[in-house]
Amino acid sequence: LVRQAALVGRGGLGDLALYQGKFREGAQILEKGAAVDLVAKKPDAAADKFLMLSYANLSGGDKTSAIAAAERALANSQSAKTRFLAARTFVEVGDMARAKKLAESLGSELQAEPQAYAKLILGEVALKDRNSRAAIQLFNEAKGLMDNWLAHFDLGRAYLDAGAFTEADSEFDLCISRRGETLELFMDDVPTYSYLPPVYYDQGRDREGLKSPGFGDSYRTYLGIRGTSTEDPLVSELRSRVGK
């Protein structure tokens, strides 16, 4: 309970709002928190909130604000985590040149962690380019360097894109069995539980591909988390698909 309270005090309320699909509310909380951190001269803490703000804006479909938040994160921190998550934003908005530049900087470092982040970024670029084979190879290489939750999630999406439904299902199952890791993906007291819900959506898509009769259970789990959201475009889609 003490640990949970600490996490709430460090951006947990913003993360909880994102987890529930309340993207605007989460963005407001995170923006205010970052402003407080900047006044307190805590640039790394502010960068963490700007990164989550970028994620919130992406989730809500506001690419322009997502880019601005990622840039503000980089202006306050050049940590490996900051460069990695900012690069993921740049990939999502289609700015592959900036993403690759950040990947290059991470890949030039000696430690396994930034090297793994570099491969994850390049794998995301390949996936956006519809080159699922290259993405799978890069994600597996990243996993070999650092067996973290995001590597398995990315690998599952790449297998899904390639139509390798059985392999994708194994990766998504692993993500769900290891969902406790999403409470704090980077082990730095910054909550990241809002990264979990998309796994259930992708698992549902994958199990539809497998012709599994229980594919709707994954969608219902997603709706159980974000079903009250008025901002998440997936909610209405999934309601129609599972008749809920």
Coordinates of C-alpha atoms in Angstrom, one line a residue:
L1 CA 0.0 0.0 0.0
V2 CA 2.9 2.4 0.8
R3 CA 4.4 1.6 -2.6
Q4 CA 1.1 2.2 -4.4
A5 CA 0.6 5.5 -2.6
A6 CA 4.1 6.6 -3.7
L7 CA 3.3 5.7 -7.3
V8 CA 0.1 7.7 -7.2
G9 CA 2.0 10.7 -5.8
R10 CA 4.4 10.5 -8.8
G11 CA 2.0 10.7 -11.7
G12 CA -0.1 7.7 -10.8
L13 CA -3.4 9.6 -11.2
G14 CA -2.5 10.6 -14.7
D15 CA -1.5 7.0 -15.5
L16 CA -4.8 5.7 -14.0
A17 CA -6.8 8.1 -16.2
L18 CA -4.9 6.9 -19.3
Y19 CA -5.5 3.3 -18.3
Q20 CA -9.2 4.0 -18.2
G21 CA -9.2 5.7 -21.5
K22 CA -9.7 9.2 -20.1
F23 CA -7.0 10.7 -22.2
R24 CA -7.8 14.4 -21.9
E25 CA -8.1 14.1 -18.1
G26 CA -4.8 12.3 -17.9
A27 CA -3.1 14.9 -20.2
Q28 CA -4.3 17.7 -17.9
I29 CA -3.0 16.0 -14.8
L30 CA 0.4 15.2 -16.4
E31 CA 0.8 18.7 -17.8
K32 CA 0.2 20.3 -14.4
G33 CA 2.5 17.8 -12.8
A34 CA 5.3 18.6 -15.2
A35 CA 4.9 22.3 -14.6
V36 CA 5.3 21.7 -10.9
D37 CA 8.4 19.6 -11.5
L38 CA 10.0 22.3 -13.6
V39 CA 9.3 25.0 -10.9
A40 CA 10.9 22.6 -8.4
K41 CA 13.9 22.2 -10.7
K42 CA 13.3 18.5 -11.3
P43 CA 13.8 18.2 -15.1
D44 CA 14.0 14.4 -15.1
A45 CA 10.7 14.1 -13.3
A46 CA 9.2 16.6 -15.7
A47 CA 10.5 14.7 -18.7
D48 CA 8.8 11.5 -17.3
K49 CA 5.5 13.3 -17.3
F50 CA 6.0 14.9 -20.7
L51 CA 6.6 11.4 -22.1
M52 CA 3.3 10.1 -20.6
L53 CA 1.7 13.3 -21.8
S54 CA 2.9 12.4 -25.3
Y55 CA 1.5 8.9 -24.9
A56 CA -1.8 10.4 -23.8
N57 CA -2.0 12.7 -26.8
L58 CA -1.2 9.8 -29.2
S59 CA -3.9 7.7 -27.6
G60 CA -6.3 10.5 -28.1
G61 CA -5.3 11.0 -31.7
D62 CA -3.6 14.4 -31.2
K63 CA -0.3 13.9 -33.1
T64 CA 0.8 17.5 -33.0
S65 CA 0.5 17.7 -29.2
A66 CA 2.2 14.3 -28.9
I67 CA 5.2 15.6 -30.8
A68 CA 5.4 18.8 -28.8
A69 CA 5.3 16.8 -25.5
A70 CA 8.1 14.4 -26.7
E71 CA 10.2 17.4 -27.7
R72 CA 9.7 18.9 -24.2
A73 CA 10.8 15.6 -22.7
L74 CA 14.0 15.6 -24.7
A75 CA 14.6 19.2 -23.8
N76 CA 14.6 18.3 -20.1
S77 CA 16.4 14.9 -20.2
Q78 CA 18.6 12.9 -22.5
S79 CA 18.3 9.7 -20.5
A80 CA 18.1 6.4 -22.4
K81 CA 14.5 6.0 -21.4
T82 CA 13.6 9.5 -22.5
R83 CA 15.2 9.0 -25.9
F84 CA 13.6 5.6 -26.3
L85 CA 10.0 6.7 -25.5
A86 CA 10.3 9.9 -27.5
A87 CA 11.5 7.9 -30.5
R88 CA 8.4 5.7 -30.2
T89 CA 6.3 8.8 -30.5
F90 CA 8.2 9.9 -33.6
V91 CA 7.6 6.4 -35.1
E92 CA 3.9 6.6 -34.4
V93 CA 3.6 10.0 -36.1
G94 CA 5.7 9.0 -39.1
D95 CA 8.9 10.9 -38.4
M96 CA 11.2 8.0 -39.0
A97 CA 14.3 10.2 -39.5
R98 CA 14.2 11.5 -35.9
A99 CA 13.4 8.1 -34.5
K100 CA 16.4 6.6 -36.3
K101 CA 18.6 9.3 -35.1
L102 CA 17.7 8.6 -31.5
A103 CA 18.1 4.9 -32.2
E104 CA 21.6 5.5 -33.5
S105 CA 22.5 7.5 -30.3
L106 CA 21.2 4.6 -28.1
G107 CA 22.9 1.9 -30.2
S108 CA 26.3 3.6 -29.9
E109 CA 26.2 3.2 -26.1
L110 CA 28.0 0.2 -24.4
Q111 CA 25.3 -0.9 -22.1
A112 CA 22.8 -3.6 -23.1
E113 CA 19.8 -1.6 -22.1
P114 CA 20.2 1.4 -24.5
Q115 CA 21.3 -1.1 -27.3
A116 CA 18.0 -3.0 -26.7
Y117 CA 16.1 0.2 -26.9
A118 CA 17.8 1.0 -30.2
K119 CA 16.7 -2.3 -31.7
L120 CA 13.1 -1.9 -30.4
I121 CA 12.9 1.5 -32.1
L122 CA 14.3 0.2 -35.4
G123 CA 11.9 -2.7 -35.1
E124 CA 9.0 -0.3 -34.7
V125 CA 10.2 1.5 -37.9
A126 CA 10.3 -1.7 -39.8
L127 CA 6.8 -2.6 -38.5
K128 CA 5.4 0.8 -39.7
D129 CA 7.0 0.0 -43.1
R130 CA 5.1 -3.3 -43.2
N131 CA 8.4 -5.2 -43.0
S132 CA 7.2 -7.6 -40.3
R133 CA 10.1 -10.1 -40.9
A134 CA 12.7 -7.4 -40.2
A135 CA 10.7 -6.2 -37.2
I136 CA 10.5 -9.8 -35.8
Q137 CA 14.3 -10.2 -36.1
L138 CA 15.0 -6.8 -34.4
F139 CA 12.6 -7.4 -31.6
N140 CA 14.1 -10.8 -30.9
E141 CA 17.5 -9.3 -30.9
A142 CA 16.3 -6.7 -28.4
K143 CA 14.8 -9.4 -26.2
G144 CA 18.1 -11.2 -26.2
L145 CA 19.8 -8.1 -24.9
M146 CA 17.1 -7.3 -22.3
D147 CA 14.1 -9.5 -21.6
N148 CA 11.6 -6.7 -20.9
W149 CA 7.8 -6.6 -21.3
L150 CA 7.8 -4.1 -24.2
A151 CA 10.0 -6.4 -26.3
H152 CA 7.4 -9.2 -25.9
F153 CA 4.5 -6.8 -26.7
D154 CA 6.3 -5.5 -29.8
L155 CA 7.2 -9.0 -30.9
G156 CA 3.5 -10.1 -30.5
R157 CA 2.4 -7.2 -32.7
A158 CA 5.0 -8.1 -35.3
Y159 CA 3.9 -11.7 -35.4
L160 CA 0.3 -10.6 -35.7
D161 CA 1.2 -8.3 -38.6
A162 CA 2.9 -11.3 -40.3
G163 CA -0.1 -13.6 -39.8
A164 CA 1.9 -15.8 -37.4
F165 CA -1.1 -16.0 -35.1
T166 CA 0.2 -18.9 -32.9
E167 CA 3.5 -17.1 -32.2
A168 CA 1.7 -13.8 -31.5
D169 CA -0.7 -15.5 -29.1
S170 CA 2.3 -16.9 -27.1
E171 CA 3.7 -13.4 -26.8
F172 CA 0.5 -11.8 -25.8
D173 CA -0.2 -14.5 -23.2
L174 CA 3.3 -13.8 -21.8
C175 CA 2.5 -10.1 -21.6
I176 CA -0.7 -10.8 -19.7
S177 CA 1.0 -13.3 -17.3
R178 CA 3.7 -10.7 -16.7
R179 CA 1.2 -7.8 -16.5
G180 CA 2.5 -6.8 -13.1
E181 CA 5.6 -5.4 -14.8
T182 CA 3.5 -2.8 -16.4
L183 CA 3.0 -1.1 -13.1
E184 CA 6.5 0.3 -13.5
L185 CA 8.1 -0.8 -16.7
F186 CA 11.4 1.0 -16.2
M187 CA 11.8 0.3 -12.5
D188 CA 12.1 3.9 -11.6
D189 CA 8.9 4.6 -9.6
V190 CA 7.1 6.0 -12.6
P191 CA 3.8 4.2 -13.1
T192 CA 3.1 2.8 -16.6
Y193 CA 0.0 0.6 -16.1
S194 CA -1.7 2.4 -19.0
Y195 CA 0.5 0.3 -21.4
L196 CA -1.5 -2.8 -20.5
P197 CA -5.0 -2.4 -22.1
P198 CA -3.8 -2.5 -25.8
V199 CA -2.6 -6.1 -25.2
Y200 CA -6.1 -7.3 -24.8
Y201 CA -7.2 -5.6 -28.0
D202 CA -4.3 -7.1 -29.9
Q203 CA -4.9 -10.5 -28.3
G204 CA -8.5 -10.4 -29.5
R205 CA -7.4 -9.6 -33.0
D206 CA -5.0 -12.4 -32.9
R207 CA -7.5 -14.9 -31.6
E208 CA -9.9 -13.9 -34.3
G209 CA -7.2 -14.8 -36.8
L210 CA -6.8 -18.2 -35.0
K211 CA -10.6 -18.6 -35.4
S212 CA -10.8 -19.1 -31.6
P213 CA -14.4 -19.1 -30.3
G214 CA -13.3 -17.2 -27.2
F215 CA -11.7 -14.2 -29.0
G216 CA -14.5 -12.0 -27.7
D217 CA -13.3 -12.5 -24.1
S218 CA -10.2 -10.4 -24.8
Y219 CA -12.3 -7.6 -26.2
R220 CA -14.6 -7.8 -23.2
T221 CA -11.6 -7.4 -20.9
Y222 CA -10.6 -4.3 -22.8
L223 CA -14.1 -2.9 -22.5
G224 CA -14.1 -3.8 -18.8
I225 CA -11.2 -1.4 -18.5
R226 CA -12.1 1.4 -21.0
G227 CA -15.7 0.8 -21.7
T228 CA -16.9 4.0 -20.1
S229 CA -14.4 6.1 -22.2
T230 CA -15.9 8.6 -24.6
E231 CA -12.5 9.3 -26.2
D232 CA -11.2 5.8 -27.1
P233 CA -12.2 5.0 -30.7
L234 CA -11.9 1.3 -30.1
V235 CA -14.7 1.2 -27.6
S236 CA -17.6 1.6 -30.1
E237 CA -15.8 -0.8 -32.5
L238 CA -15.5 -3.5 -29.9
R239 CA -19.0 -3.1 -28.6
S240 CA -20.3 -3.8 -32.0
R241 CA -18.0 -6.8 -32.5
V242 CA -18.9 -8.5 -29.2
G243 CA -22.6 -7.3 -29.1
K244 CA -22.1 -5.5 -25.8

